[in-house]
PDB file of C-alpha atoms and ligand atoms in Angstrom:
ATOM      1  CA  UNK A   1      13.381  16.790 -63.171  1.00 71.00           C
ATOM      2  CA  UNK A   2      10.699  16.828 -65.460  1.00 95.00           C
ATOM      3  CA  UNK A   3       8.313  13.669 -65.055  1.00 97.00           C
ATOM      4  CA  UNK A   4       8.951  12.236 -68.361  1.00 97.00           C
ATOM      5  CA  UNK A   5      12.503  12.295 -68.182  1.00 98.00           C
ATOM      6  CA  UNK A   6      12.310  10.925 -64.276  1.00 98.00           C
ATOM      7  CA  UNK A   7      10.512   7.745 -66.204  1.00 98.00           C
ATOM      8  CA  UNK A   8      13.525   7.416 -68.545  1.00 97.00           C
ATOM      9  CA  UNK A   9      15.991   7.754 -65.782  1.00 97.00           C
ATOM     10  CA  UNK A  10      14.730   5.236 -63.537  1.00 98.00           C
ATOM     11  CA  UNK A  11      16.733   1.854 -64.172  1.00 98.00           C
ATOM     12  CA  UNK A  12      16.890  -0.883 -62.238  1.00 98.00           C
ATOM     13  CA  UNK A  13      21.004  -0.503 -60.377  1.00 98.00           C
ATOM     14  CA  UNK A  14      22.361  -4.107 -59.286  1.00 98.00           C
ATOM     15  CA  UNK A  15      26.050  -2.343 -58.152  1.00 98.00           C
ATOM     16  CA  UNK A  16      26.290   1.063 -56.319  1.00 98.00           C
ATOM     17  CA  UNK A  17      28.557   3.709 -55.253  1.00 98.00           C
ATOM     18  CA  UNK A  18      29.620   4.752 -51.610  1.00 98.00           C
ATOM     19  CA  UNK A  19      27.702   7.966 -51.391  1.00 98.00           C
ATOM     20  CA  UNK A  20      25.662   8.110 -48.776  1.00 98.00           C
ATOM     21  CA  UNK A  21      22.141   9.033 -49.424  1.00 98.00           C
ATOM     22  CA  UNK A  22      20.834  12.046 -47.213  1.00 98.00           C
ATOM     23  CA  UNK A  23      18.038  11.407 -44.820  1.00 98.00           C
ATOM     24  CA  UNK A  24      16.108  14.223 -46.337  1.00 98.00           C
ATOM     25  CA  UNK A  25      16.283  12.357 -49.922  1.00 98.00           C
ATOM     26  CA  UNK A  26      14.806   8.920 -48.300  1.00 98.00           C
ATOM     27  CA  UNK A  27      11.736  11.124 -46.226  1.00 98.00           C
ATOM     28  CA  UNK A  28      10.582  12.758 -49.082  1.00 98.00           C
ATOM     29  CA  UNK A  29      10.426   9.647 -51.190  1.00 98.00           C
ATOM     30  CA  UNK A  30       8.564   7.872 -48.560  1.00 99.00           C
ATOM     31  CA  UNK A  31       6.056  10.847 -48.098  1.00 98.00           C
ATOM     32  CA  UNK A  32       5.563  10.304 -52.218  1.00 98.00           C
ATOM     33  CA  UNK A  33       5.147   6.582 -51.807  1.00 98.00           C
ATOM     34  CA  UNK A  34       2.196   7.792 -48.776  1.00 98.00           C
ATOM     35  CA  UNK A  35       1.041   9.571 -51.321  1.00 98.00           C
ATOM     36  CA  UNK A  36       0.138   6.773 -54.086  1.00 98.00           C
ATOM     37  CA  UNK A  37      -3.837   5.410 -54.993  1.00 98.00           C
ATOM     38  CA  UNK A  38      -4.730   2.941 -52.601  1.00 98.00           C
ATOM     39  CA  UNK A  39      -7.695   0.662 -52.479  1.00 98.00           C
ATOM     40  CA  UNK A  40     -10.386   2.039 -50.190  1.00 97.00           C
ATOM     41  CA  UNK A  41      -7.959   4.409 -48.954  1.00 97.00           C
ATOM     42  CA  UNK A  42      -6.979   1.630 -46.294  1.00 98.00           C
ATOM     43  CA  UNK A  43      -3.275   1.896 -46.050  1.00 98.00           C
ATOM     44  CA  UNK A  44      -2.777  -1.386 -45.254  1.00 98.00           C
ATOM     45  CA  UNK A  45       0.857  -1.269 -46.372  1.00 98.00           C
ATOM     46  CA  UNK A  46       4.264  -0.666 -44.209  1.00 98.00           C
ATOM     47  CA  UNK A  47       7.476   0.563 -45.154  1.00 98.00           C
ATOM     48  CA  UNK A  48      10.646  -0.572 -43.035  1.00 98.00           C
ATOM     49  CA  UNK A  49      13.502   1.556 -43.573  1.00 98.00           C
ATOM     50  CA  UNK A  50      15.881  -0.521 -42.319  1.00 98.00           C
ATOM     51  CA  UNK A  51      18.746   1.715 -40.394  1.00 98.00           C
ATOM     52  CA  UNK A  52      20.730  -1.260 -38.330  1.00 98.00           C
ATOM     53  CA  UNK A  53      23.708  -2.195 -40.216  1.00 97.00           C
ATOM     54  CA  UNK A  54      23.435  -5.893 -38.989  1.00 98.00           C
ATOM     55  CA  UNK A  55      20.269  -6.211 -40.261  1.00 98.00           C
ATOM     56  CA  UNK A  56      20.915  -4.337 -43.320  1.00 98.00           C
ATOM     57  CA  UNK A  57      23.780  -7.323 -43.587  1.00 98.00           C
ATOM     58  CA  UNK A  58      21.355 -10.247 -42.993  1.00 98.00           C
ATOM     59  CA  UNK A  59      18.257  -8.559 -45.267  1.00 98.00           C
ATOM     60  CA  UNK A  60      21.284  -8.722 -48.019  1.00 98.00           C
ATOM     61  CA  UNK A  61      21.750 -12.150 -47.496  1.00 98.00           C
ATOM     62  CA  UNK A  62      17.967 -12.541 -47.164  1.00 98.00           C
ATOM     63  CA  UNK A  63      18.077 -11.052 -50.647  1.00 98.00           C
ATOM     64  CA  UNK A  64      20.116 -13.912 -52.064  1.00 98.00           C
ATOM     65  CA  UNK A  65      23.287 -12.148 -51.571  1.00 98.00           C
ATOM     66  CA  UNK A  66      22.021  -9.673 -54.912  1.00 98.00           C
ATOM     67  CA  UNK A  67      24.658  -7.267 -55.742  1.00 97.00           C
ATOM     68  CA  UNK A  68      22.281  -4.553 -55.312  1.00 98.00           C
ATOM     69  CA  UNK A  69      21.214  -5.208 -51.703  1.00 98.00           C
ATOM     70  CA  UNK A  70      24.708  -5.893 -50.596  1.00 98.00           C
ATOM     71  CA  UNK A  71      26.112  -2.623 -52.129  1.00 98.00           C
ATOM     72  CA  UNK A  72      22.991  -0.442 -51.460  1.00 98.00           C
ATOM     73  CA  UNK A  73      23.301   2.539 -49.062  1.00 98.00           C
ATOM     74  CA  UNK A  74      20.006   2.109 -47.953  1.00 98.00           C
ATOM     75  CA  UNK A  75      17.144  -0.846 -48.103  1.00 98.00           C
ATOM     76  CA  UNK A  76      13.449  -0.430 -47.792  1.00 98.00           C
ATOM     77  CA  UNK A  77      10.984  -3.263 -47.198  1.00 98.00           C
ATOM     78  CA  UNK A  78       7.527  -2.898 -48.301  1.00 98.00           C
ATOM     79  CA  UNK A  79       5.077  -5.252 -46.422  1.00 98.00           C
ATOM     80  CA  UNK A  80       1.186  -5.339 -45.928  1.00 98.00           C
ATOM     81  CA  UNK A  81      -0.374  -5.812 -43.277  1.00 98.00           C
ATOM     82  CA  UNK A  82      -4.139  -6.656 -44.167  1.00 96.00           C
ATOM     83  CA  UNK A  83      -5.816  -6.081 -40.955  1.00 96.00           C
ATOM     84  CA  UNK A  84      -4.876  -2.191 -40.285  1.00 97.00           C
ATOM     85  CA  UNK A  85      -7.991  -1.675 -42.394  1.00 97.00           C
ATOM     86  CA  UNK A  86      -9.672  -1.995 -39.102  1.00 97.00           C
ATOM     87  CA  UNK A  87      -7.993   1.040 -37.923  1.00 98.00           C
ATOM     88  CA  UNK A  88      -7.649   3.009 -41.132  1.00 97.00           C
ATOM     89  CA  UNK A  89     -11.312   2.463 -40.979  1.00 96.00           C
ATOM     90  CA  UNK A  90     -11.729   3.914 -37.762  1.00 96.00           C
ATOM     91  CA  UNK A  91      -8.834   6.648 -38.640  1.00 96.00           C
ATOM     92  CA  UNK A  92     -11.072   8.235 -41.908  1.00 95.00           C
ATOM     93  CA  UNK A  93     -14.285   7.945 -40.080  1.00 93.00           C
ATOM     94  CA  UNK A  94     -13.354   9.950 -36.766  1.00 93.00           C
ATOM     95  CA  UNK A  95     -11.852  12.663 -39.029  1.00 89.00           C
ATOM     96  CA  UNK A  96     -15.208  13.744 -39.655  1.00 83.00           C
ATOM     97  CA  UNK A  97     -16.661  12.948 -43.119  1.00 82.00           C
ATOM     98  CA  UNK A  98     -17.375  15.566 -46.022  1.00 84.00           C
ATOM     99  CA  UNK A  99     -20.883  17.279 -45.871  1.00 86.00           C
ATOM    100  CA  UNK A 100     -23.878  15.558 -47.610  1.00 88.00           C
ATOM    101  CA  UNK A 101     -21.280  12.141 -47.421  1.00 90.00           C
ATOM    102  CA  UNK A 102     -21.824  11.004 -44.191  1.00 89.00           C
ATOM    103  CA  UNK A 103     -24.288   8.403 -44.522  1.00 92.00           C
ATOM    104  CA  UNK A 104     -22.588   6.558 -47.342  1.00 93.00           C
ATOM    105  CA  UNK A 105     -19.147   6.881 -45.635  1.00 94.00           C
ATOM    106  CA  UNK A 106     -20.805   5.326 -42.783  1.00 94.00           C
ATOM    107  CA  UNK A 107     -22.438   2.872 -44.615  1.00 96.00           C
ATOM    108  CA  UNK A 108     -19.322   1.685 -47.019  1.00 96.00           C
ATOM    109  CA  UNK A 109     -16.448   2.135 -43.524  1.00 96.00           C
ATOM    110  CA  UNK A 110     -18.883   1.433 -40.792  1.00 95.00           C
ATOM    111  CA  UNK A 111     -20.294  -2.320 -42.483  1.00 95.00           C
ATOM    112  CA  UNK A 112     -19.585  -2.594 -46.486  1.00 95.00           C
ATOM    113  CA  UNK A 113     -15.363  -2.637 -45.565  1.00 96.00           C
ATOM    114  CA  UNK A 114     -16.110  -4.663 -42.490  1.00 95.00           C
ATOM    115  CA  UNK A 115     -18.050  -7.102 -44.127  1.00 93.00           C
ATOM    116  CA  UNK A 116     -15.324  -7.473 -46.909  1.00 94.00           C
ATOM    117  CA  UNK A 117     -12.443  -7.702 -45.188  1.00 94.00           C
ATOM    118  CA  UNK A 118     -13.699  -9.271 -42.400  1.00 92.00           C
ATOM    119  CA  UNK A 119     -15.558 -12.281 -41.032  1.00 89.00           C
ATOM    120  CA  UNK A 120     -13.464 -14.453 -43.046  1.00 89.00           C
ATOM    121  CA  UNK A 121     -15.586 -17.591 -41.581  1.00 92.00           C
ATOM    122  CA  UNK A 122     -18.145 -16.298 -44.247  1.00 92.00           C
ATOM    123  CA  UNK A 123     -15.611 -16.674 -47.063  1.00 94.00           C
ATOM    124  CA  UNK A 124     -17.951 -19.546 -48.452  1.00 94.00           C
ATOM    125  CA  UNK A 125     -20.893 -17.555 -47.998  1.00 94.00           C
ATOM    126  CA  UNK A 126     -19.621 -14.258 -49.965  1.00 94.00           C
ATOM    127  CA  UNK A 127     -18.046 -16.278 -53.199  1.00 96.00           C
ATOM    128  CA  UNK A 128     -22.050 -17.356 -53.006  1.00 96.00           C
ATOM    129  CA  UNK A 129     -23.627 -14.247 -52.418  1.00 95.00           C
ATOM    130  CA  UNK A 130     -21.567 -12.338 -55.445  1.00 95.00           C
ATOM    131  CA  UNK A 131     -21.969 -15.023 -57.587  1.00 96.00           C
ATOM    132  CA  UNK A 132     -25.897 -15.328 -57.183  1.00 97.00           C
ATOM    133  CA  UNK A 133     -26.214 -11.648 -57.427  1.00 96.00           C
ATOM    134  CA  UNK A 134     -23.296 -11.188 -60.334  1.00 97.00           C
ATOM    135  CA  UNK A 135     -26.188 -13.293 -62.365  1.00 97.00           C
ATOM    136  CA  UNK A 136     -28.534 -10.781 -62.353  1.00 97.00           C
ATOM    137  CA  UNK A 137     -26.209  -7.465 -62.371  1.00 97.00           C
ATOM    138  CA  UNK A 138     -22.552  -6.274 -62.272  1.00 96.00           C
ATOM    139  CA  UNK A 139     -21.235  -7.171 -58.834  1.00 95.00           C
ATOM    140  CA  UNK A 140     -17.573  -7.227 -57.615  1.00 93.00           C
ATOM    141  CA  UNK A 141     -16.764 -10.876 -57.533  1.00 94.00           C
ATOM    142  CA  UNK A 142     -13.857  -9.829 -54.615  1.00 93.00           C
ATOM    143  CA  UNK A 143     -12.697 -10.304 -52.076  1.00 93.00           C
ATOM    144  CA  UNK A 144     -14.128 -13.200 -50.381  1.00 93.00           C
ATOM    145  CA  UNK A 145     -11.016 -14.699 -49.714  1.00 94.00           C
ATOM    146  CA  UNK A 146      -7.751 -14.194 -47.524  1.00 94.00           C
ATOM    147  CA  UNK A 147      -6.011 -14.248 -50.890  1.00 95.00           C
ATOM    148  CA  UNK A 148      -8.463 -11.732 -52.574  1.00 96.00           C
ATOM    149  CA  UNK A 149      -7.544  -9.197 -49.481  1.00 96.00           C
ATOM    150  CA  UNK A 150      -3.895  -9.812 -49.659  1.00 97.00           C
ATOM    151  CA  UNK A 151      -3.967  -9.046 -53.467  1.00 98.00           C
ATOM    152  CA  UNK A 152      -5.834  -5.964 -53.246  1.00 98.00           C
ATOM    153  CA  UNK A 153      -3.324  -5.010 -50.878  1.00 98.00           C
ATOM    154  CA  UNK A 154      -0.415  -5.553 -52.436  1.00 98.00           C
ATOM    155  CA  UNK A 155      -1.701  -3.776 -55.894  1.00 98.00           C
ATOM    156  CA  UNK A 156      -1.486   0.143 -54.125  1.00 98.00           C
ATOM    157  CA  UNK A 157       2.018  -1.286 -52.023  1.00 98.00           C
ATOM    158  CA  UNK A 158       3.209  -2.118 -55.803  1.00 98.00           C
ATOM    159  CA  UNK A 159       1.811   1.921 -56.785  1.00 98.00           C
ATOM    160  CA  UNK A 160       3.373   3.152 -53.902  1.00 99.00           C
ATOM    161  CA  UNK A 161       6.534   1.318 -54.251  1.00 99.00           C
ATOM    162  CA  UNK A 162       6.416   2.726 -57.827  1.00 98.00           C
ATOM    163  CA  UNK A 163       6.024   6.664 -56.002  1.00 98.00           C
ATOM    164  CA  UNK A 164       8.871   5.532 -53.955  1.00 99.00           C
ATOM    165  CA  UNK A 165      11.512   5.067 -57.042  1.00 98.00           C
ATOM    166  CA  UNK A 166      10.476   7.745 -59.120  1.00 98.00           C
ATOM    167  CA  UNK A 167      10.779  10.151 -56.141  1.00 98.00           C
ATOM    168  CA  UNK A 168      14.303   8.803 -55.520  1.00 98.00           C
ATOM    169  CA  UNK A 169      15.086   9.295 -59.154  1.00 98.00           C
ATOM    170  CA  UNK A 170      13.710  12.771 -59.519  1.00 98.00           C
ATOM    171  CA  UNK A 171      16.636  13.678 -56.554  1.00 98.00           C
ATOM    172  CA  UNK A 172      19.062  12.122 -58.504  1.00 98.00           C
ATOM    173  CA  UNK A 173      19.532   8.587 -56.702  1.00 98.00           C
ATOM    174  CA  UNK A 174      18.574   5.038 -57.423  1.00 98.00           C
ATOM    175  CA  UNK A 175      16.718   1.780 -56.795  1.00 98.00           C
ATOM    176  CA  UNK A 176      16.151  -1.505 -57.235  1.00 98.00           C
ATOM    177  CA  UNK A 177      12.935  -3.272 -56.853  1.00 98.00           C
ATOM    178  CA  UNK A 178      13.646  -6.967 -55.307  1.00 98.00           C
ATOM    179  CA  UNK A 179      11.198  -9.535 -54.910  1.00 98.00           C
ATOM    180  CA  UNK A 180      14.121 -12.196 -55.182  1.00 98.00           C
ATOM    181  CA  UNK A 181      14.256 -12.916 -51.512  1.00 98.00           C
ATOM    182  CA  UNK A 182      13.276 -15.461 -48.807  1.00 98.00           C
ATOM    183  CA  UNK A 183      10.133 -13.602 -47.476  1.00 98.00           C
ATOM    184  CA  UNK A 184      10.094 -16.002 -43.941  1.00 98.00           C
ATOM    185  CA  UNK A 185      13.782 -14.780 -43.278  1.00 98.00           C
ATOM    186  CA  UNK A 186      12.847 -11.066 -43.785  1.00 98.00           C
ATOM    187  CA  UNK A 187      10.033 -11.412 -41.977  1.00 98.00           C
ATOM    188  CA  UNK A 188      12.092 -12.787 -38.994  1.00 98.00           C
ATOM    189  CA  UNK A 189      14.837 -10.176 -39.277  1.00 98.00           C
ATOM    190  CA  UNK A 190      11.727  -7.403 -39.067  1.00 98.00           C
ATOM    191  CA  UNK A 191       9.749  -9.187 -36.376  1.00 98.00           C
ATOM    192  CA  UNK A 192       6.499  -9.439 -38.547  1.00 98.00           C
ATOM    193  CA  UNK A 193       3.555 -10.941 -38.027  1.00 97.00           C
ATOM    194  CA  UNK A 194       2.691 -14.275 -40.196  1.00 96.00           C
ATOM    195  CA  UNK A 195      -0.107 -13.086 -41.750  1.00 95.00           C
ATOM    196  CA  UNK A 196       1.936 -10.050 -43.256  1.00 98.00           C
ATOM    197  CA  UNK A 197       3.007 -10.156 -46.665  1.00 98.00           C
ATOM    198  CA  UNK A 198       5.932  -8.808 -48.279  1.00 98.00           C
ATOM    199  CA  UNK A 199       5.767  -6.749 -51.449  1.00 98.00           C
ATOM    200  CA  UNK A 200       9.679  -5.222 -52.261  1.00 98.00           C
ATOM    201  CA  UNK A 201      12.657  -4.742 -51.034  1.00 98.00           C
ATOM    202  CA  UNK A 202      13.868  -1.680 -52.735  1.00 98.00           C
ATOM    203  CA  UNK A 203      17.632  -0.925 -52.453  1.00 98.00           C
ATOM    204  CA  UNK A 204      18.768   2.845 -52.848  1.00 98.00           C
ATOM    205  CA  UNK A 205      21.992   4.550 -53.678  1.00 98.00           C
ATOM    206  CA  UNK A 206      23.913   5.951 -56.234  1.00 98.00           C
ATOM    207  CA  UNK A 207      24.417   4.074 -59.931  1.00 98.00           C
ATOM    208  CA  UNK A 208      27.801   3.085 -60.476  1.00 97.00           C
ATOM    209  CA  UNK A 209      28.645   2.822 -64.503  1.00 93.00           C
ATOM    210  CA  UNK A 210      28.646  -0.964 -64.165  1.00 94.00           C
ATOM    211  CA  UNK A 211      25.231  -1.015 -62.011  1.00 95.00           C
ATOM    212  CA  UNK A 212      23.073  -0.321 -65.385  1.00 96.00           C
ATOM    213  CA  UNK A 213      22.843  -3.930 -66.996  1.00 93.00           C
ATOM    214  CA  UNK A 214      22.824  -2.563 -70.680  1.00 92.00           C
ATOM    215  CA  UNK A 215      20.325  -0.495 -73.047  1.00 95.00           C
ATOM    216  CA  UNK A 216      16.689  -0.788 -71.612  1.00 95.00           C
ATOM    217  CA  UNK A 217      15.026  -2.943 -73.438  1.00 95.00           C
ATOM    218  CA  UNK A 218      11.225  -3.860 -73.832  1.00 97.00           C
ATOM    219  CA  UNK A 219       9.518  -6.171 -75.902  1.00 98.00           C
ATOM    220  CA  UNK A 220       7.342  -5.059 -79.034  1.00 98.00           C
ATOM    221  CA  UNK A 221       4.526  -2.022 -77.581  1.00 97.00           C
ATOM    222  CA  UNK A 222       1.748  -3.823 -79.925  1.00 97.00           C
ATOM    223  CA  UNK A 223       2.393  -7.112 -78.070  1.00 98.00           C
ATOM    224  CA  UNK A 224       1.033  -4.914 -74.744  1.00 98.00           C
ATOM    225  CA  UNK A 225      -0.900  -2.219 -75.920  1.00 98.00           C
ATOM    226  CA  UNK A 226      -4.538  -2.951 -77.397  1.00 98.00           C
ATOM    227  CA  UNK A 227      -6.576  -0.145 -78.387  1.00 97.00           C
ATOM    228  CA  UNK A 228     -10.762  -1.661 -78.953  1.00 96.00           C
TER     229      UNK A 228
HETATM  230  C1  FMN B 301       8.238  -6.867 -58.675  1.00 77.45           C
HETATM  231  C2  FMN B 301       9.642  -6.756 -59.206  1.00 77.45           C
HETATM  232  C3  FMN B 301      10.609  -7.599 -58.719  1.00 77.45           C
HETATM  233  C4  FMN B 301      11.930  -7.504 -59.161  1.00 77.45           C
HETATM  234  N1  FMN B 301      12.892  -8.298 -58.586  1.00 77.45           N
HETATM  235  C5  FMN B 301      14.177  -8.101 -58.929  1.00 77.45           C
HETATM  236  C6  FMN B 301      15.195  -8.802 -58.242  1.00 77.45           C
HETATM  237  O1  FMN B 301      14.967  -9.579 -57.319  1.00 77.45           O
HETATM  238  N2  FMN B 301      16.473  -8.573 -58.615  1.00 77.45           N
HETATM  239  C7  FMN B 301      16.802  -7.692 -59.613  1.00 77.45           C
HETATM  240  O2  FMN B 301      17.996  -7.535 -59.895  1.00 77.45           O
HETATM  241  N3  FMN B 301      15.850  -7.028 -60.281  1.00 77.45           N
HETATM  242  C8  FMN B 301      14.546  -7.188 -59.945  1.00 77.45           C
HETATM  243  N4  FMN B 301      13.575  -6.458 -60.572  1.00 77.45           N
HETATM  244  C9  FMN B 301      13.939  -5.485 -61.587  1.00 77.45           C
HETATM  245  C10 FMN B 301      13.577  -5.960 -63.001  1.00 77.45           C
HETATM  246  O3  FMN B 301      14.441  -6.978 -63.388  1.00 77.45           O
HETATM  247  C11 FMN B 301      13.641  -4.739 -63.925  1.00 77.45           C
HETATM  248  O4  FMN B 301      12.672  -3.807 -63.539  1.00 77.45           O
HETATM  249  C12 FMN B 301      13.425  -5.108 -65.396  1.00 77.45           C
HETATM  250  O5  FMN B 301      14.435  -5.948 -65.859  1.00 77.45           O
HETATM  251  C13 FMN B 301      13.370  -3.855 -66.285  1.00 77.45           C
HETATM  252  O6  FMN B 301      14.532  -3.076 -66.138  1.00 77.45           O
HETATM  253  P1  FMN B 301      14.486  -1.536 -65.661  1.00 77.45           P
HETATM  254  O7  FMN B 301      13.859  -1.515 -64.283  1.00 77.45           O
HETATM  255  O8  FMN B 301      15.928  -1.077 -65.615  1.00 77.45           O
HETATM  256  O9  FMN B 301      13.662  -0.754 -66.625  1.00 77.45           O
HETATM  257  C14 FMN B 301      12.262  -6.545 -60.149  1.00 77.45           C
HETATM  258  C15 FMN B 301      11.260  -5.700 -60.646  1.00 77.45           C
HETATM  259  C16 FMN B 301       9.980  -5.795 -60.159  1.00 77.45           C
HETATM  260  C17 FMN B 301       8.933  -4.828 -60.657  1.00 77.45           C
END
C-alpha cells in the first residue's frame, strides 16, 4: 500500500472479526515499530505481545472490558522501562563507534547520558545548573527529573507505537490504540517492575463493518496548523 493511502486506512476498530492474524503479519510490524526515532537512540521501550489466552482475558478486563480488547485477535502492550538506557548505553558503545566520532560518542554515552538519566539524588542540583546556565545561552532545561526521563521515554514508545499501526495497516489488518486501562493491573498481569510505565495497549485484528465508529472526523486544520 502506498504510504498515503496506509494513513487514510488506519482507523481506530472497537469490534473485530475472527480471523486470525498470521505471526508473520505481527513480526514485521514489531520490527517497524524497532525501527521508529528514539531519543538518544536508548530504546528504553518494551513491547509485550501477549500470547496466553488467560492473560489476553484479564488484559481485556484490565482494558475496561473495551470492545476492542475483548474481540481483538491479538494485544500488544507498550511499556518503558527508563533504566535500560544503562545498557543501551553500553550496547552502542561496544559496537564500536564511527571513525573521527569516538570521542564525542564517548563523551555524550560514557558521562553526558549518565549524568542525565542518572544520579537522580542530583535532581535539585541539575534544574539549578540548566537554569543558571539557560541565562546566559540555550541549554536543554530536561531532564532533571524522574518525570522528565519518563516523558522522553514515552514520546519515541508513542512514534513507535505509531510504526506499529501503520505497519499492521499496510498488511491489511487493524488496531486500536488504548490508553483506557488500569496501568497497576496490567502491570501485575505482565510482572513489571514499578518504576515501568505503560504507554498502549494496541489491539489487532481484522475490522468488522460495525468496528469503524463513523466518518473520520477532525476538527478545523487552521485550529492546529500555524505557519510563522
Ligand atoms: C494515546 C491514545 C489513547 C487512546 N485510547 C483509546 C481507548 O482507550 N479506547 C478507544 O476506543 N480508543 C482510544 N484511542 C483512539 C482514539 O479515540 C482515536 O484515535 C481518535 O478518536 C481518532 O480516530 P481514528 O484513530 O479512527 O482516526 C486512543 C488513541 C490514542 C492516540
Amino acid at each position: 500500500m502506498e504510504f498515503f493511502e496506509v494513513v487514510e486506512k488506519r482507523r481506530s476498530i472497537r469490534k473485530y472479526s475472527d480471523k486470525k492474524v498470521p505471526t508473520e503479519v505481527m513480526n514485521k510490524a514489531l520490527d517497524a515499530a524497532l525501527l521508529a526515532p528514539n531519543s538518544s537512540n536508548l530504546q528504553t521501550w518494551q513491547f509485550h505481545w501477549v500470547h496466553s489466552e488467560q492473560k489476553k482475558k484479564n488484559l481485556a478486563v484490565a482494558c475496561l472490558s473495551q470492545g476492542s480488547a475483548e474481540s481483538a485477535q491479538e494485544l500488544l502492550v507498550v511499556s518503558v522501562r527508563p533504566s535500560l538506557w544503562k545498557k543501551t548505553s553500553q550496547d552502542i558503545l561496544s559496537r564500536g563507534t564511527p571513525a573521527g566520532l569516538e570521542k564525542l560518542m564517548q563523551t555524550y554515552y560514557g558521562k553526558l547520558i549518565p549524568f542525565l538519566y542518572g544520579f537522580q539524588i542530583l535532581a535539585p542540583f541539575k534544574w539549578l545548573i540548566f537554569n543558571i546556565v539557560g541565562i546566559l545561552k540555550p541549554t536543554p532545561r530536561k531532564p532533571w527529573s524522574l518525570r522528565d526521563r519518563e516523558e522522553i521515554c514515552i514520546k519515541s514508545a508513542a512514534l513507535a507505537c505509531q510504526n506499529f499501526m501503520l505497519a499492521i495497516t499496510a498488511q491489511d489488518f487493524d488496531t486500536c490504540p488504548m490508553e483506557g486501562f488500569d496501568e497497576s493491573r496490567i502491570k501485575k498481569i505482565l510482572n513489571l517492575k514499578f518504576s515501568d510505565r505503560i504507554v498502549m495497549v494496541i489491539s489487532v485484528g481484522e475490522r468488522v463493518d460495525r468496528g469503524v465508529w463513523g466518518e473520520r472526523y477532525r476538527s478545523p486544520r487552521d485550529w492546529f496548523i500555524h505557519e510563522i
